[in-house]
Coordinates of C-alpha atoms in Angstrom, one line a residue:
M1 CA -18.6 16.8 -13.9
S2 CA -18.1 13.7 -15.9
L3 CA -15.1 11.4 -15.6
K4 CA -13.7 12.6 -18.9
D5 CA -13.5 16.1 -17.4
T6 CA -11.9 14.9 -14.2
K7 CA -8.2 14.9 -13.7
Y8 CA -6.7 11.7 -12.4
S9 CA -3.4 11.1 -10.5
V10 CA -1.4 8.5 -8.6
L11 CA -0.7 8.1 -4.9
D12 CA 2.2 5.7 -4.4
L13 CA 3.2 4.5 -0.9
V14 CA 6.3 2.9 -2.5
P15 CA 5.3 -0.5 -0.9
V16 CA 8.0 -2.9 0.1
L17 CA 6.9 -6.4 -1.0
E18 CA 7.4 -9.6 0.9
G19 CA 10.6 -11.1 -0.4
K20 CA 11.8 -7.9 -1.9
T21 CA 13.8 -4.8 -0.7
P22 CA 13.3 -1.0 -0.7
A23 CA 15.6 -0.8 -3.7
D24 CA 13.2 -3.1 -5.6
S25 CA 10.3 -0.8 -4.5
F26 CA 12.0 2.3 -6.0
E27 CA 12.5 0.4 -9.3
R28 CA 8.8 -0.4 -9.3
T29 CA 8.0 3.2 -8.5
V30 CA 10.0 4.6 -11.4
E31 CA 8.4 2.1 -13.8
L32 CA 4.9 3.1 -12.6
A33 CA 5.6 6.8 -12.7
Q34 CA 6.9 6.5 -16.3
H35 CA 3.8 4.4 -17.1
A36 CA 1.5 7.0 -15.5
E37 CA 3.1 9.8 -17.4
R38 CA 2.5 8.0 -20.8
L39 CA -1.1 7.4 -19.8
G40 CA -1.9 11.0 -19.0
Y41 CA -2.0 11.0 -15.2
T42 CA -1.7 14.5 -13.9
R43 CA 0.3 14.0 -10.6
Y44 CA 2.4 11.3 -9.0
W45 CA 2.5 11.8 -5.2
M46 CA 4.2 9.9 -2.4
A47 CA 3.5 10.0 1.3
E48 CA 5.6 10.5 4.4
H49 CA 5.4 7.5 6.8
H50 CA 7.9 6.4 9.4
N51 CA 8.8 3.2 11.2
M52 CA 6.7 1.2 8.7
P53 CA 8.8 -1.5 7.0
A54 CA 6.2 -1.9 4.2
I55 CA 6.4 1.8 3.1
A56 CA 9.7 3.1 1.6
S57 CA 8.7 6.8 1.0
S58 CA 9.8 8.1 4.4
A59 CA 12.3 10.6 2.9
T60 CA 9.6 12.0 0.8
A61 CA 11.5 14.9 -0.8
V62 CA 14.3 12.6 -1.8
A63 CA 11.8 10.1 -3.4
I64 CA 10.1 13.0 -5.2
S65 CA 13.5 14.1 -6.7
H66 CA 14.2 10.5 -7.8
V67 CA 10.9 10.2 -9.6
A68 CA 11.0 13.7 -11.1
H69 CA 14.5 12.9 -12.5
H70 CA 13.2 9.8 -14.2
T71 CA 10.2 11.5 -15.8
S72 CA 9.7 14.6 -17.8
T73 CA 6.2 16.1 -17.7
I74 CA 4.1 14.6 -14.9
R75 CA 3.8 16.7 -11.7
V76 CA 5.5 15.0 -8.7
G77 CA 4.7 15.8 -5.1
S78 CA 3.9 14.9 -1.6
G79 CA 0.7 13.3 -0.5
G80 CA 1.8 14.5 1.9
V81 CA 4.6 15.9 4.0
M82 CA 3.7 15.9 7.7
L83 CA 4.5 19.5 8.5
P84 CA 4.6 19.1 12.3
N85 CA 7.5 16.7 11.9
H86 CA 9.7 19.4 10.4
A87 CA 10.8 23.0 10.7
P88 CA 8.9 25.0 8.1
L89 CA 12.2 26.5 6.9
V90 CA 13.6 23.0 6.1
I91 CA 10.5 22.2 4.0
A92 CA 10.7 25.5 2.2
E93 CA 14.3 24.8 1.3
Q94 CA 13.7 21.2 0.3
F95 CA 10.7 22.0 -2.0
G96 CA 12.4 25.2 -3.2
T97 CA 15.3 23.1 -4.3
L98 CA 12.9 20.6 -6.0
A99 CA 11.0 23.4 -7.7
T100 CA 14.3 24.9 -8.9
L101 CA 15.5 21.5 -10.3
F102 CA 12.2 20.6 -11.8
P103 CA 10.4 23.9 -12.7
N104 CA 6.5 23.8 -12.8
R105 CA 6.4 20.2 -11.8
I106 CA 6.5 20.1 -8.0
D107 CA 3.5 19.9 -5.6
L108 CA 3.7 20.3 -1.9
G109 CA 0.8 18.5 -0.1
L110 CA 0.8 19.0 3.6
G111 CA -0.7 17.0 6.5
R112 CA -0.8 17.6 10.2
A113 CA -0.6 14.0 11.5
P114 CA 2.7 12.5 12.6
G115 CA 2.5 9.7 10.0
T116 CA 3.7 7.3 12.6
D117 CA 3.5 6.1 16.2
Q118 CA 4.3 8.2 19.3
M119 CA 7.8 6.8 20.0
T120 CA 8.8 7.4 16.4
A121 CA 7.4 10.9 16.5
Q122 CA 9.6 11.6 19.5
A123 CA 12.6 10.2 17.6
L124 CA 11.7 12.7 14.8
R125 CA 12.0 15.4 17.5
R126 CA 8.4 16.2 17.0
D127 CA 6.7 18.2 19.8
L128 CA 4.3 15.6 21.1
N129 CA 2.5 18.4 23.1
S130 CA 1.8 20.4 20.0
R131 CA -1.9 21.0 19.3
A132 CA -3.9 21.1 16.1
E133 CA -4.3 24.8 16.5
E134 CA -0.6 25.3 15.9
F135 CA -0.7 23.8 12.4
P136 CA -2.1 27.0 10.8
N137 CA 0.8 29.0 12.3
Q138 CA 3.3 26.5 10.9
L139 CA 1.6 26.7 7.5
E140 CA 1.7 30.5 7.6
E141 CA 5.4 30.4 8.5
L142 CA 6.1 28.1 5.5
R143 CA 4.1 30.2 3.1
N144 CA 5.9 33.3 4.3
Y145 CA 9.3 31.7 3.4
F146 CA 8.1 31.2 -0.2
E147 CA 6.7 34.7 -0.3
G148 CA 9.8 36.4 1.2
K149 CA 8.0 37.7 4.3
N150 CA 10.3 36.3 6.9
I151 CA 13.6 37.8 8.2
I152 CA 15.2 34.5 7.5
H153 CA 15.4 33.6 3.8
A154 CA 14.8 30.2 2.2
V155 CA 17.3 29.6 -0.5
P156 CA 16.3 28.1 -2.9
G157 CA 12.6 28.7 -2.1
E158 CA 12.0 32.4 -1.7
G159 CA 10.0 33.8 -4.6
L160 CA 9.1 30.5 -6.1
D161 CA 5.5 29.4 -6.8
V162 CA 5.3 26.0 -5.2
P163 CA 1.6 24.9 -5.1
I164 CA 0.5 24.0 -1.6
W165 CA -2.3 21.6 -1.0
L166 CA -3.8 20.8 2.4
L167 CA -4.5 17.1 3.0
G168 CA -6.9 15.7 5.5
S169 CA -9.0 12.8 6.8
S170 CA -11.4 14.9 8.9
G171 CA -12.8 18.4 8.9
F172 CA -9.9 20.4 10.3
S173 CA -7.8 20.8 7.2
A174 CA -10.9 21.0 5.0
Q175 CA -12.1 24.1 6.8
L176 CA -8.6 25.6 6.9
A177 CA -8.0 25.0 3.2
G178 CA -11.4 26.6 2.5
R179 CA -10.7 29.6 4.6
L180 CA -7.3 30.2 3.0
G181 CA -8.5 29.5 -0.6
L182 CA -6.1 26.5 -1.1
P183 CA -6.7 23.2 -2.9
F184 CA -7.8 20.4 -0.7
S185 CA -7.1 16.6 -0.9
F186 CA -9.2 14.2 1.2
A187 CA -8.2 10.7 2.1
S188 CA -11.3 8.9 1.0
H189 CA -9.2 5.8 0.5
F190 CA -9.0 5.2 4.3
S191 CA -11.6 7.5 5.7
P192 CA -14.6 7.1 3.4
N193 CA -17.3 7.9 6.0
N194 CA -16.0 11.4 6.5
T195 CA -15.8 12.3 2.8
H196 CA -19.0 14.1 2.3
G197 CA -18.8 16.0 5.5
A198 CA -15.2 17.2 4.7
L199 CA -16.2 18.2 1.2
N200 CA -19.2 20.2 2.4
L201 CA -17.1 21.9 5.0
Y202 CA -14.4 22.8 2.5
R203 CA -16.8 24.1 -0.1
S204 CA -19.0 26.0 2.3
S205 CA -16.0 27.7 4.0
F206 CA -14.1 28.5 0.8
T207 CA -12.9 32.1 0.3
P208 CA -11.4 33.0 -3.1
S209 CA -7.7 33.8 -2.9
D210 CA -4.8 34.6 -5.1
V211 CA -4.3 30.9 -5.5
L212 CA -7.9 29.8 -6.4
E213 CA -11.1 31.6 -7.4
A214 CA -13.2 28.5 -6.6
P215 CA -12.8 25.3 -4.5
H216 CA -10.7 22.6 -5.9
A217 CA -11.0 19.1 -4.3
M218 CA -9.1 15.9 -5.0
L219 CA -10.2 12.6 -3.5
G220 CA -8.0 9.6 -2.8
V221 CA -9.7 6.4 -3.9
N222 CA -8.5 2.7 -3.7
V223 CA -8.9 1.1 -7.1
V224 CA -7.9 -2.4 -8.2
A225 CA -8.9 -3.1 -11.8
A226 CA -8.3 -6.3 -13.7
D227 CA -9.7 -8.2 -16.6
T228 CA -12.3 -9.9 -14.5
D229 CA -14.1 -9.1 -11.2
E230 CA -12.7 -12.3 -9.7
E231 CA -9.1 -11.5 -10.6
A232 CA -9.4 -8.0 -9.2
E233 CA -10.9 -9.2 -5.9
K234 CA -8.0 -11.6 -5.4
L235 CA -5.5 -8.8 -6.2
A236 CA -7.2 -6.6 -3.7
T237 CA -6.4 -9.0 -0.9
S238 CA -2.9 -7.6 -0.7
Q239 CA -4.4 -4.2 0.1
Q240 CA -6.7 -5.7 2.7
Q241 CA -3.8 -7.5 4.3
A242 CA -1.8 -4.2 4.4
F243 CA -4.7 -2.5 6.3
L244 CA -4.9 -5.6 8.6
N245 CA -1.3 -5.0 9.5
L246 CA -2.3 -1.6 10.8
V247 CA -5.2 -3.0 12.8
R248 CA -2.9 -5.6 14.3
N249 CA 0.1 -3.3 14.7
T250 CA 2.3 -5.8 12.9
K251 CA 5.2 -4.9 10.7
N252 CA 4.7 -7.2 7.7
L253 CA 5.7 -6.2 4.2
L254 CA 3.1 -6.1 1.4
Q255 CA 1.8 -9.7 1.1
P256 CA 1.0 -11.7 -2.0
P257 CA -2.8 -12.0 -2.7
V258 CA -4.7 -14.9 -1.1
D259 CA -7.7 -16.9 -2.2
D260 CA -9.8 -16.4 0.9
M261 CA -9.4 -13.5 3.3
D262 CA -11.7 -15.3 5.8
E263 CA -8.8 -17.5 6.5
V264 CA -6.7 -14.5 7.4
W265 CA -8.9 -12.1 9.3
T266 CA -11.4 -12.5 12.2
P267 CA -15.0 -11.4 11.7
G268 CA -14.3 -8.4 13.9
E269 CA -11.3 -7.4 11.9
K270 CA -13.3 -7.9 8.7
A271 CA -16.0 -5.5 9.9
A272 CA -13.4 -2.9 11.0
L273 CA -11.6 -3.0 7.6
Q274 CA -14.9 -2.8 5.7
Q275 CA -15.4 0.6 7.5
Q276 CA -12.0 1.8 6.3
L277 CA -12.0 0.3 2.9
G278 CA -15.7 0.8 2.2
A279 CA -15.2 3.1 -0.7
S280 CA -12.7 0.9 -2.5
I281 CA -13.5 0.2 -6.1
V282 CA -12.5 -3.3 -7.2
G283 CA -13.4 -5.2 -10.3
S284 CA -13.3 -5.5 -14.1
K285 CA -13.1 -2.5 -16.4
E286 CA -16.8 -2.2 -16.6
T287 CA -17.4 -2.7 -12.9
V288 CA -14.7 -0.1 -12.1
R289 CA -16.2 2.3 -14.7
R290 CA -19.7 2.0 -13.2
K291 CA -18.4 2.5 -9.6
L292 CA -16.1 5.4 -10.5
E293 CA -19.0 7.2 -12.3
A294 CA -21.1 6.7 -9.2
F295 CA -18.4 8.0 -6.9
Q296 CA -17.8 11.0 -9.1
A297 CA -21.5 11.8 -9.3
E298 CA -21.8 11.6 -5.5
T299 CA -18.7 13.8 -4.8
D300 CA -18.3 16.1 -7.8
A301 CA -14.5 15.8 -7.2
D302 CA -12.2 17.9 -9.4
E303 CA -9.5 15.3 -9.3
L304 CA -9.3 11.6 -8.3
M305 CA -6.0 10.3 -6.9
I306 CA -5.8 6.5 -7.5
V307 CA -4.3 4.3 -4.8
S308 CA -3.5 0.7 -5.9
Q309 CA -1.8 -1.6 -3.4
I310 CA -1.1 -4.5 -5.8
Y311 CA 1.6 -7.0 -5.2
D312 CA 2.3 -8.1 -8.8
Q313 CA 3.9 -5.2 -10.8
E314 CA 2.4 -6.2 -14.2
A315 CA -1.0 -6.4 -12.6
R316 CA -0.4 -3.0 -11.0
L317 CA 0.6 -1.4 -14.3
H318 CA -2.4 -3.0 -16.0
S319 CA -4.8 -1.7 -13.3
Y320 CA -3.6 1.9 -13.9
Q321 CA -3.9 1.3 -17.6
L322 CA -7.5 0.3 -17.2
V323 CA -8.3 3.3 -15.0
S324 CA -6.7 5.6 -17.6
D325 CA -8.9 4.1 -20.3
I326 CA -12.0 4.6 -18.2
M327 CA -11.1 8.2 -17.5
N328 CA -10.7 8.9 -21.2
G329 CA -13.9 7.2 -22.1
K330 CA -12.3 4.2 -23.8

């Protein structure tokens, strides 16, 4: 499949910038979502994270409603909601409400990680003793609410066709999505070394369903595009610092770009981050085009979900513009 035949979407973590507030972040998100809609992006997803001051999308369903209200055609959804944090009935009602308010525009992407640390997971009333094997049961309960197969009714929700995606960074959800015949989204943007294994597992275990006749895989990919390679590489240092915060377990907001990351990280931290960010695509339009074409050729993804942790809003909008041009063969 060529890039021109591949759908392209946005994953927005609603980053909170150093010197700014979450309110500023949501203004930036609305501007980016409207920009992405004009550029032909298929989806605009936001992710559930907790106790992370640099990420403002914790109340994911509320954030989805805000973006959907300020756009008109782009699909808006979760990338994802961490199902073990919630009662399936609550998610059915939330996304049933969203699908009622914004018909044929809402996606429900589901993950099975807590999206946070253990203390915060406990504050969310999540069962810390739950096992991965319980996720399929939670998923089945959720799907049954939409299909009207439970004694308790989800209103709104029951009878609505809310597309469910399974998200993953390893093989568990890949195999489950394949077995159930659901679309699958893999987190290549922070787990690049597992991409091919998860895709192979998803495709080899796929069973046709009422949802899909054939596998449908979407891959997250970090992209920072600018007018020159040098400019893009500097812009990408904000993303590198964001991942460094995770490695160091610090709570910094998204930092401005720096001239030299070697003054910020240690050699060990640099090596660790290169493992996580190894599939990142950074550069000028032509550099990004070449690398995206290679990535698509290697993976044969049906969709690409572009993640761009860029501090400056104009540079961020420009990066998504360049990616859209590339995807449309311009």
